[in-house]
Short mmCIF file of C-alpha atoms and ligand atoms in Angstrom, two decimals:
data_model
loop_
_atom_site.label_atom_id
_atom_site.label_comp_id
_atom_site.label_asym_id
_atom_site.label_seq_id
_atom_site.Cartn_x
_atom_site.Cartn_y
_atom_site.Cartn_z
CA MET A 1 -17.92 174.01 239.22
CA GLU A 2 -14.67 172.39 240.30
CA LYS A 3 -14.54 169.39 242.57
CA GLU A 4 -11.28 167.60 243.34
CA ASN A 5 -9.66 168.95 240.17
CA CYS A 6 -12.12 167.01 238.10
CA TYR A 7 -14.81 169.00 236.37
CA TYR A 8 -18.23 167.49 235.98
CA VAL A 9 -19.40 168.40 232.53
CA LYS A 10 -22.52 167.45 230.61
CA ASN A 11 -25.00 166.40 233.30
CA GLY A 12 -22.64 164.90 235.80
CA LEU A 13 -20.17 163.20 233.47
CA PRO A 14 -16.59 163.78 234.68
CA ASN A 15 -14.00 165.01 232.18
CA LYS A 16 -11.10 163.20 233.83
CA TRP A 17 -10.40 159.69 235.06
CA TYR A 18 -9.00 159.26 238.57
CA ASN A 19 -5.66 157.45 238.78
CA ILE A 20 -5.48 155.58 242.08
CA GLN A 21 -1.74 155.02 241.58
CA ALA A 22 -1.21 158.62 242.75
CA ASP A 23 -2.61 157.73 246.19
CA LEU A 24 -1.58 154.09 246.84
CA PRO A 25 0.25 153.51 250.17
CA GLU A 26 3.25 152.05 248.31
CA GLU A 27 4.24 151.97 244.67
CA LEU A 28 2.72 149.19 242.67
CA PRO A 29 5.31 146.35 242.52
CA GLU A 30 7.06 146.43 239.12
CA GLU A 31 6.38 143.65 236.64
CA ILE A 32 9.25 141.16 236.62
CA ASP A 33 10.69 140.50 233.20
CA GLU A 34 11.86 137.10 232.01
CA ILE A 35 13.48 135.96 228.81
CA CYS A 36 11.24 133.81 226.65
CA ASN A 37 12.55 132.42 223.32
CA GLY A 38 15.50 134.80 223.60
CA GLN A 39 13.35 137.90 224.04
CA SER A 40 12.24 140.05 226.95
CA LYS A 41 8.59 139.40 227.77
CA ILE A 42 7.96 143.04 228.66
CA ASP A 43 9.43 144.18 225.32
CA GLN A 44 7.28 141.58 223.57
CA MET A 45 4.15 142.83 225.33
CA ASN A 46 4.97 146.48 224.65
CA LYS A 47 5.31 145.70 220.94
CA ILE A 48 1.75 144.42 220.70
CA ARG A 49 0.09 146.93 223.00
CA VAL A 50 -1.28 150.42 222.44
CA LYS A 51 1.41 152.91 223.57
CA GLU A 52 -0.95 155.33 225.27
CA LEU A 53 -2.34 152.47 227.39
CA VAL A 54 1.17 151.34 228.40
CA LYS A 55 1.82 154.94 229.41
CA GLN A 56 -1.37 155.08 231.48
CA ASP A 57 -0.34 151.86 233.27
CA LYS A 58 2.78 153.60 234.56
CA SER A 59 1.35 157.07 235.18
CA LYS A 60 1.31 158.54 238.68
CA GLU A 61 -0.71 161.61 237.60
CA LYS A 62 -3.80 161.78 239.76
CA TRP A 63 -6.18 163.02 237.04
CA ILE A 64 -6.04 161.96 233.40
CA ASP A 65 -8.06 163.79 230.75
CA ILE A 66 -10.79 161.81 229.05
CA PRO A 67 -10.49 162.67 225.35
CA GLU A 68 -13.40 164.81 224.11
CA GLU A 69 -14.33 162.12 221.53
CA VAL A 70 -14.55 159.52 224.30
CA ILE A 71 -16.75 161.79 226.43
CA GLU A 72 -19.07 162.11 223.41
CA LYS A 73 -19.28 158.32 223.09
CA TYR A 74 -19.93 158.02 226.83
CA GLN A 75 -22.89 160.34 226.36
CA ALA A 76 -24.06 158.38 223.35
CA ILE A 77 -24.22 155.13 225.34
CA GLY A 78 -26.28 156.75 228.08
CA ARG A 79 -23.73 157.93 230.66
CA PRO A 80 -24.06 158.93 233.38
CA THR A 81 -25.91 155.76 234.35
CA PRO A 82 -28.50 156.09 237.13
CA LEU A 83 -27.85 155.56 240.82
CA MET A 84 -31.06 154.00 242.04
CA ARG A 85 -32.38 153.57 245.57
CA ALA A 86 -33.60 149.96 245.69
CA ILE A 87 -36.74 150.59 247.72
CA GLU A 88 -38.54 147.49 246.42
CA LEU A 89 -35.66 145.32 247.59
CA GLU A 90 -35.54 147.07 250.97
CA LYS A 91 -39.30 146.42 251.37
CA TYR A 92 -38.92 142.79 250.31
CA LEU A 93 -36.20 142.30 252.94
CA ASP A 94 -38.09 144.41 255.48
CA THR A 95 -34.79 146.00 256.43
CA PRO A 96 -33.87 149.34 258.00
CA ALA A 97 -30.84 149.40 255.64
CA GLU A 98 -30.81 151.71 252.61
CA ILE A 99 -29.57 150.09 249.42
CA TYR A 100 -28.35 152.11 246.42
CA ILE A 101 -27.47 150.56 243.08
CA LYS A 102 -25.27 151.95 240.30
CA ARG A 103 -26.89 150.70 237.12
CA GLU A 104 -24.04 149.78 234.76
CA ASP A 105 -26.31 147.02 233.45
CA LEU A 106 -28.25 149.68 231.54
CA LEU A 107 -25.43 150.30 229.06
CA PRO A 108 -26.36 149.13 225.55
CA THR A 109 -24.23 145.95 225.50
CA HIS A 110 -25.35 145.02 229.05
CA SER A 111 -22.21 145.70 231.09
CA PHE A 112 -19.73 148.28 232.36
CA LYS A 113 -17.05 146.82 230.04
CA LEU A 114 -17.99 149.35 227.37
CA ASN A 115 -16.38 152.17 229.44
CA SER A 116 -12.90 150.80 228.79
CA ALA A 117 -13.65 149.20 225.40
CA ILE A 118 -14.48 152.64 223.97
CA ALA A 119 -11.36 154.28 225.42
CA GLN A 120 -9.06 151.46 224.28
CA SER A 121 -10.54 151.39 220.77
CA TYR A 122 -10.14 155.16 220.52
CA TYR A 123 -6.42 154.98 221.39
CA ALA A 124 -5.83 151.96 219.12
CA LYS A 125 -7.39 153.83 216.20
CA ASN A 126 -5.30 156.92 216.96
CA GLU A 127 -2.11 154.88 216.83
CA GLY A 128 -2.99 153.51 213.40
CA PHE A 129 -3.82 149.90 214.28
CA LYS A 130 -6.08 148.07 211.85
CA GLY A 131 -7.82 146.17 214.64
CA VAL A 132 -7.54 144.58 218.06
CA ILE A 133 -7.05 141.06 219.40
CA SER A 134 -8.25 140.08 222.86
CA GLU A 135 -9.76 137.38 225.05
CA SER A 136 -13.10 137.06 226.80
CA GLY A 137 -14.51 135.02 229.68
CA ALA A 138 -18.29 135.35 229.91
CA GLY A 139 -18.27 137.24 226.60
CA GLN A 140 -19.21 140.64 228.03
CA TRP A 141 -15.79 142.09 227.20
CA GLY A 142 -15.89 140.48 223.75
CA LEU A 143 -19.30 142.03 223.10
CA ALA A 144 -18.35 145.48 224.42
CA LEU A 145 -15.21 145.39 222.30
CA SER A 146 -17.18 144.27 219.24
CA TYR A 147 -19.42 147.33 219.51
CA ALA A 148 -16.63 149.77 220.48
CA THR A 149 -14.34 148.67 217.63
CA SER A 150 -17.21 149.00 215.18
CA MET A 151 -17.67 152.63 216.36
CA TYR A 152 -14.07 153.32 215.28
CA ASP A 153 -14.09 151.12 212.18
CA LEU A 154 -11.52 148.71 213.61
CA LYS A 155 -11.47 144.94 213.19
CA ASN A 156 -11.90 142.78 216.28
CA CYS A 157 -10.87 139.19 216.84
CA PHE A 158 -11.12 137.53 220.23
CA PHE A 159 -10.47 134.20 221.93
CA TRP A 160 -13.51 133.21 223.93
CA VAL A 161 -13.33 130.61 226.72
CA LYS A 162 -15.05 127.66 225.07
CA VAL A 163 -17.30 126.59 227.94
CA SER A 164 -18.61 130.14 228.40
CA ARG A 165 -19.32 130.63 224.74
CA GLU A 166 -21.30 127.40 224.67
CA GLN A 167 -23.31 128.58 227.69
CA LYS A 168 -24.10 131.93 226.01
CA PRO A 169 -24.83 131.34 222.30
CA PHE A 170 -26.94 134.48 221.78
CA ARG A 171 -24.15 136.73 223.03
CA ALA A 172 -21.93 135.21 220.33
CA ASP A 173 -24.57 136.03 217.69
CA TRP A 174 -24.72 139.61 218.97
CA CYS A 175 -20.92 139.96 218.63
CA SER A 176 -21.00 138.63 215.08
CA PHE A 177 -23.53 141.30 214.03
CA PHE A 178 -20.74 143.85 214.65
CA GLY A 179 -18.43 141.83 212.43
CA ALA A 180 -16.32 140.38 215.26
CA LYS A 181 -14.32 137.23 214.61
CA ILE A 182 -14.71 134.80 217.51
CA ILE A 183 -12.29 131.95 218.13
CA ASN A 184 -13.18 129.25 220.65
CA SER A 185 -10.37 128.80 223.16
CA PRO A 186 -8.45 126.51 223.50
CA SER A 187 -7.93 126.62 219.72
CA ASN A 188 -5.57 124.98 217.26
CA LEU A 189 -4.34 128.39 216.05
CA THR A 190 -1.70 128.85 218.76
CA THR A 191 0.90 126.70 220.49
CA THR A 192 -0.75 127.53 223.85
CA GLY A 193 -4.07 126.15 222.58
CA GLN A 194 -2.37 123.15 220.96
CA LYS A 195 -0.57 122.28 224.23
CA VAL A 196 -3.78 122.45 226.24
CA LEU A 197 -5.69 120.35 223.70
CA SER A 198 -2.96 117.73 223.56
CA GLU A 199 -3.25 117.27 227.34
CA ASP A 200 -7.05 117.42 227.36
CA PRO A 201 -8.92 117.47 224.05
CA ASN A 202 -12.13 118.35 225.93
CA SER A 203 -10.64 121.22 227.93
CA PRO A 204 -13.37 123.77 228.80
CA GLY A 205 -10.76 126.56 228.58
CA SER A 206 -10.04 129.29 231.10
CA LEU A 207 -9.41 133.01 230.97
CA GLY A 208 -5.66 132.37 231.49
CA ILE A 209 -5.53 130.09 228.45
CA SER A 210 -7.36 132.58 226.23
CA ILE A 211 -5.04 135.38 227.39
CA GLY A 212 -2.07 133.21 226.35
CA GLU A 213 -3.66 132.51 222.97
CA ALA A 214 -4.55 136.14 222.30
CA ILE A 215 -1.02 137.36 223.10
CA GLU A 216 0.56 134.74 220.89
CA PHE A 217 -1.81 135.49 218.03
CA ALA A 218 -1.24 139.25 218.33
CA SER A 219 2.55 138.72 218.20
CA LYS A 220 2.07 137.16 214.76
CA ASN A 221 -0.44 139.75 213.49
CA THR A 222 1.31 143.03 214.05
CA GLU A 223 -1.29 145.28 212.46
CA TYR A 224 -3.47 144.38 215.42
CA ALA A 225 -3.04 145.60 218.99
CA TYR A 226 -3.47 143.24 221.92
CA VAL A 227 -5.97 144.73 224.39
CA SER A 228 -7.45 143.39 227.58
CA GLY A 229 -10.67 143.97 229.45
CA SER A 230 -9.57 143.82 233.07
CA ASN A 231 -6.66 143.47 235.56
CA LEU A 232 -4.38 146.18 234.15
CA PRO A 233 -4.13 149.65 235.73
CA HIS A 234 -5.40 151.46 232.60
CA VAL A 235 -8.60 149.40 232.62
CA LEU A 236 -9.26 150.30 236.27
CA LEU A 237 -8.46 153.91 235.37
CA HIS A 238 -11.11 154.04 232.63
CA GLN A 239 -13.62 152.38 234.94
CA THR A 240 -13.29 155.19 237.52
CA ILE A 241 -15.93 156.92 235.43
CA ILE A 242 -18.30 154.71 237.50
CA GLY A 243 -17.07 155.84 240.93
CA LEU A 244 -16.74 159.49 239.93
CA GLU A 245 -20.33 159.56 238.73
CA VAL A 246 -21.49 157.83 241.92
CA LYS A 247 -19.66 160.43 244.00
CA GLU A 248 -21.44 163.28 242.28
CA GLN A 249 -24.79 161.45 242.47
CA LEU A 250 -24.39 160.78 246.22
CA ARG A 251 -23.46 164.40 246.76
CA ASN A 252 -26.57 165.54 244.94
CA ILE A 253 -28.85 163.46 247.16
CA GLY A 254 -26.85 164.08 250.34
CA VAL A 255 -26.20 160.41 251.07
CA LYS A 256 -23.02 158.92 252.55
CA PRO A 257 -22.82 155.12 252.37
CA ASP A 258 -20.97 153.06 254.99
CA THR A 259 -20.48 150.07 252.69
CA PHE A 260 -19.41 149.76 249.04
CA ILE A 261 -19.87 146.40 247.32
CA ALA A 262 -18.82 145.07 243.92
CA CYS A 263 -18.07 141.65 242.49
CA CYS A 264 -14.47 140.95 241.67
CA GLY A 265 -12.95 139.01 238.79
CA GLY A 266 -9.96 140.85 237.37
CA GLY A 267 -11.08 143.74 239.56
CA SER A 268 -12.00 146.46 237.09
CA ASN A 269 -15.61 147.23 238.06
CA LEU A 270 -14.63 147.04 241.74
CA GLY A 271 -11.54 149.21 241.28
CA GLY A 272 -13.35 151.78 239.15
CA PHE A 273 -16.28 151.94 241.53
CA ILE A 274 -14.44 152.21 244.86
CA GLY A 275 -11.24 153.84 243.58
CA PRO A 276 -12.39 157.47 243.90
CA PHE A 277 -13.63 156.83 247.49
CA ILE A 278 -10.98 154.67 249.10
CA PHE A 279 -8.42 157.44 249.77
CA ASP A 280 -10.99 160.23 250.12
CA PRO A 281 -10.68 161.52 253.72
CA ASN A 282 -14.50 161.88 253.84
CA TYR A 283 -14.82 158.15 253.37
CA ASN A 284 -11.74 156.17 254.25
CA LYS A 285 -12.38 155.74 257.99
CA ASN A 286 -15.31 153.56 259.07
CA THR A 287 -16.23 152.77 255.47
CA THR A 288 -16.24 149.15 254.36
CA PHE A 289 -15.08 148.33 250.84
CA LEU A 290 -16.14 144.83 249.94
CA ALA A 291 -14.98 142.60 247.06
CA ILE A 292 -17.21 139.63 246.30
CA GLU A 293 -15.70 136.69 244.49
CA SER A 294 -16.83 133.25 243.41
CA ASP A 295 -15.86 130.33 245.66
CA ALA A 296 -14.88 128.58 242.42
CA ALA A 297 -11.94 131.02 242.08
CA PRO A 298 -11.38 132.41 245.60
CA ARG A 299 -8.19 134.39 245.07
CA LEU A 300 -8.71 137.21 247.58
CA THR A 301 -10.02 134.92 250.32
CA LYS A 302 -7.80 131.85 249.78
CA GLY A 303 -5.01 132.87 247.40
CA GLU A 304 -1.48 134.13 248.10
CA TYR A 305 -0.20 137.65 247.45
CA GLU A 306 2.71 136.84 245.19
CA TYR A 307 4.13 137.16 241.69
CA ASP A 308 2.46 135.06 239.01
CA ASN A 309 1.76 135.00 235.28
CA ALA A 310 -1.68 135.76 233.89
CA ASP A 311 -1.56 132.72 231.58
CA PRO A 312 -0.70 129.04 232.24
CA TYR A 313 2.33 128.87 229.93
CA ALA A 314 3.90 132.02 231.34
CA LEU A 315 4.00 134.14 228.16
CA THR A 316 3.03 137.18 230.24
CA PRO A 317 5.47 138.97 232.57
CA LEU A 318 5.15 138.28 236.30
CA THR A 319 2.85 140.66 238.17
CA LYS A 320 2.12 140.74 241.88
CA SER A 321 -1.46 140.10 242.94
CA TYR A 322 -3.51 137.49 244.76
CA THR A 323 -3.27 134.21 242.91
CA LEU A 324 -4.30 130.56 243.13
CA GLY A 325 -1.40 129.54 240.89
CA ARG A 326 -1.28 129.86 237.13
CA ASN A 327 -2.23 126.21 236.62
CA TYR A 328 -5.39 126.53 238.68
CA MET A 329 -8.28 125.31 236.55
CA PRO A 330 -11.57 126.76 237.80
CA PRO A 331 -14.60 124.45 237.50
CA PRO A 332 -16.86 125.26 234.51
CA ILE A 333 -19.39 127.36 236.41
CA HIS A 334 -21.62 129.99 234.82
CA VAL A 335 -20.01 133.10 236.28
CA GLY A 336 -17.42 133.27 233.51
CA GLY A 337 -16.44 136.83 234.43
CA LEU A 338 -15.06 135.71 237.79
CA ARG A 339 -13.32 132.52 236.64
CA GLN A 340 -9.62 133.29 236.77
CA HIS A 341 -6.60 132.41 238.88
CA ASN A 342 -5.24 135.92 239.57
CA GLY A 343 -6.28 139.52 239.09
CA SER A 344 -5.46 143.20 239.34
CA GLY A 345 -2.25 144.29 241.03
CA ILE A 346 -4.00 147.39 242.37
CA ILE A 347 -6.77 145.33 244.00
CA GLY A 348 -4.09 142.97 245.37
CA MET A 349 -2.26 145.85 246.98
CA LEU A 350 -5.46 147.29 248.51
CA ARG A 351 -6.29 143.89 249.94
CA HIS A 352 -2.75 143.31 251.19
CA ASN A 353 -2.91 146.67 253.01
CA LYS A 354 -6.23 145.68 254.61
CA LEU A 355 -8.12 148.45 252.82
CA LEU A 356 -10.43 145.94 251.17
CA ASP A 357 -12.54 143.13 252.66
CA ALA A 358 -13.47 140.07 250.63
CA ILE A 359 -16.13 137.33 250.73
CA ALA A 360 -16.55 134.30 248.46
CA TYR A 361 -19.99 132.85 247.67
CA SER A 362 -21.16 129.73 245.87
CA GLN A 363 -22.90 129.89 242.51
CA GLU A 364 -26.15 128.52 243.93
CA GLU A 365 -26.57 131.10 246.73
CA VAL A 366 -25.61 133.93 244.41
CA LEU A 367 -28.14 132.96 241.74
CA GLN A 368 -30.86 132.74 244.41
CA ALA A 369 -30.03 136.33 245.38
CA GLY A 370 -30.18 137.35 241.71
CA LYS A 371 -33.64 135.83 241.50
CA ILE A 372 -34.83 137.90 244.48
CA PHE A 373 -33.66 141.02 242.66
CA MET A 374 -35.42 139.87 239.51
CA LYS A 375 -38.69 139.48 241.41
CA CYS A 376 -38.36 143.03 242.75
CA TYR A 377 -37.30 144.73 239.53
CA GLY A 378 -38.09 142.43 236.62
CA MET A 379 -34.57 142.40 235.18
CA ILE A 380 -32.11 139.51 235.34
CA PRO A 381 -28.77 140.52 236.88
CA ALA A 382 -25.55 139.13 235.39
CA PRO A 383 -24.50 136.17 237.58
CA GLU A 384 -21.33 138.16 238.41
CA SER A 385 -23.45 141.10 239.64
CA SER A 386 -25.60 138.73 241.70
CA HIS A 387 -22.51 138.21 243.89
CA ALA A 388 -22.73 141.86 244.95
CA ILE A 389 -26.50 141.59 245.41
CA LYS A 390 -26.06 138.52 247.66
CA ALA A 391 -23.66 140.47 249.89
CA ALA A 392 -26.01 143.47 250.08
CA ILE A 393 -28.92 141.19 251.00
CA ASP A 394 -26.88 139.51 253.76
CA ILE A 395 -25.85 142.86 255.24
CA ALA A 396 -29.43 144.18 255.01
CA ILE A 397 -30.75 141.08 256.81
CA ASP A 398 -28.12 141.52 259.55
CA ALA A 399 -29.07 145.18 259.86
CA LYS A 400 -32.63 144.08 260.56
CA LYS A 401 -31.55 141.54 263.20
CA ASN A 402 -29.35 144.11 264.94
CA ASN A 403 -31.75 146.97 264.31
CA GLU A 404 -28.94 148.92 262.70
CA LYS A 405 -29.08 151.71 260.15
CA ARG A 406 -26.79 150.76 257.25
CA VAL A 407 -26.30 152.58 253.96
CA ILE A 408 -25.08 150.26 251.22
CA VAL A 409 -24.16 151.07 247.65
CA LEU A 410 -23.41 148.37 245.12
CA CYS A 411 -22.30 148.26 241.53
CA MET A 412 -24.64 146.33 239.26
CA SER A 413 -21.97 145.34 236.75
CA GLY A 414 -24.23 143.84 234.10
CA ASN A 415 -27.50 142.46 232.79
CA GLY A 416 -27.80 138.67 232.72
CA VAL A 417 -30.60 138.03 230.26
CA LEU A 418 -28.13 136.22 227.99
CA ASP A 419 -26.82 134.25 230.99
CA ILE A 420 -30.29 132.86 231.52
CA ASN A 421 -28.97 129.29 231.30
CA ALA A 422 -27.24 129.88 234.64
CA TYR A 423 -30.55 130.68 236.34
CA LYS A 424 -32.13 127.62 234.71
CA THR A 425 -29.80 125.46 236.84
CA LEU A 426 -31.78 126.50 239.94
CA LYS A 427 -34.68 124.36 241.10
CA PRO A 428 -37.98 126.04 240.20
CA ASP A 429 -39.86 127.79 243.04
CA LYS A 430 -42.81 125.91 244.50
CA GLN A 431 -46.12 127.19 243.09
C1 LIG B 501 -16.34 141.09 233.28
C2 LIG B 501 -17.42 141.20 234.23
C3 LIG B 501 -17.19 141.16 235.61
C4 LIG B 501 -15.85 140.91 236.23
O1 LIG B 501 -14.81 141.70 235.81
P1 LIG B 501 -14.02 142.72 236.72
O2 LIG B 501 -12.87 143.13 235.92
O3 LIG B 501 -13.64 141.99 237.98
O4 LIG B 501 -14.93 143.82 237.03
C5 LIG B 501 -18.27 141.35 236.44
N1 LIG B 501 -19.52 141.54 235.97
C6 LIG B 501 -19.78 141.55 234.66
C7 LIG B 501 -21.19 141.75 234.20
C8 LIG B 501 -18.74 141.39 233.75
O5 LIG B 501 -19.01 141.44 232.45
#
């Protein structure tokens, strides 16, 4: 059975990723190179990255084969993940809206990050690297990478934003069981970390700082590849496994949503989820695509669409996306996965072309929404995912007021049982 040149094999698992770059209204703005310590930054980055991933970043091919070995791992981790109709939540809200949820939280390490971690580890192994070096915000990428690298017998070392690691000690233990080496960021191991610590010895860290540290560390440890868990086109590409599965699942139940919702940090779960729909002529008119961000890092709602570096000391080449400025220091909130100053160039372009709407919510209101979901279904959503739930709840409440039929689908990006400290900041309910 062929659909859109992508074959669904093995119970609804696609055998190709969808490359949105083939359909974008304009070409993605090129990275701008700069000379740093006498060397081109792009050359520097290419030296420490996996070649196949660099190639995928530039590809304009619409469909890219998922290697057979990666499809097997996707099956092993429980893909395709379910698309669930959230009837309990609809009843709780007493809404005429239908709410569907893509359950990426059911993956073994609790988030969608595994989809790209497996693919990246596979390519790194193929190219003969001994291991990978990366960064992590809330620790979900670090954990996914710890498991994925252990599948391929690779070493894994990552710089973890200090404040987030301290908020999530059990996730750190889980990573260490796979043999991962975790470094608290800012650290004394890199000049980036040393500079930050000399200005503020108690710096909580930020994703930008840990990116800077990871790149610097990888440049000195050349048997290791530098990999990243979001922002870059190849990460969004791997995550289209989510949207492609959803498309097939919606087709099977004969449902056509009018609203797609996902939380947005670097933009990979959002991009992978909505990517296969946004330029589909069956969907693109009268369909709302909604990015939900944290008001602690409101790039898409308050930032500028301009060139910026991903790290504060400008080791990375300039890429165009929505940014709050590379020196923006987000407050130490619990939604680590959304705490960064810029994000994906692809998401930036979609937003700039008015193909994507965005809303920012506060931590408090988002966690309250997560708690409503928990009461309906028993599980604790990742605080990042609770951003998407909050938006769905608001739309469903409006639908009731206006007596409107709405069909909403949201991406549940992760499970938040190890982010339980975030929910403990809420006042207890009255008994
Ligand atoms: C990393 C993460 C996010 C944010 O990352 P994106 O690249 O914007 O998708 C959201 N939710 C969870 C559970 C995460 O781990």
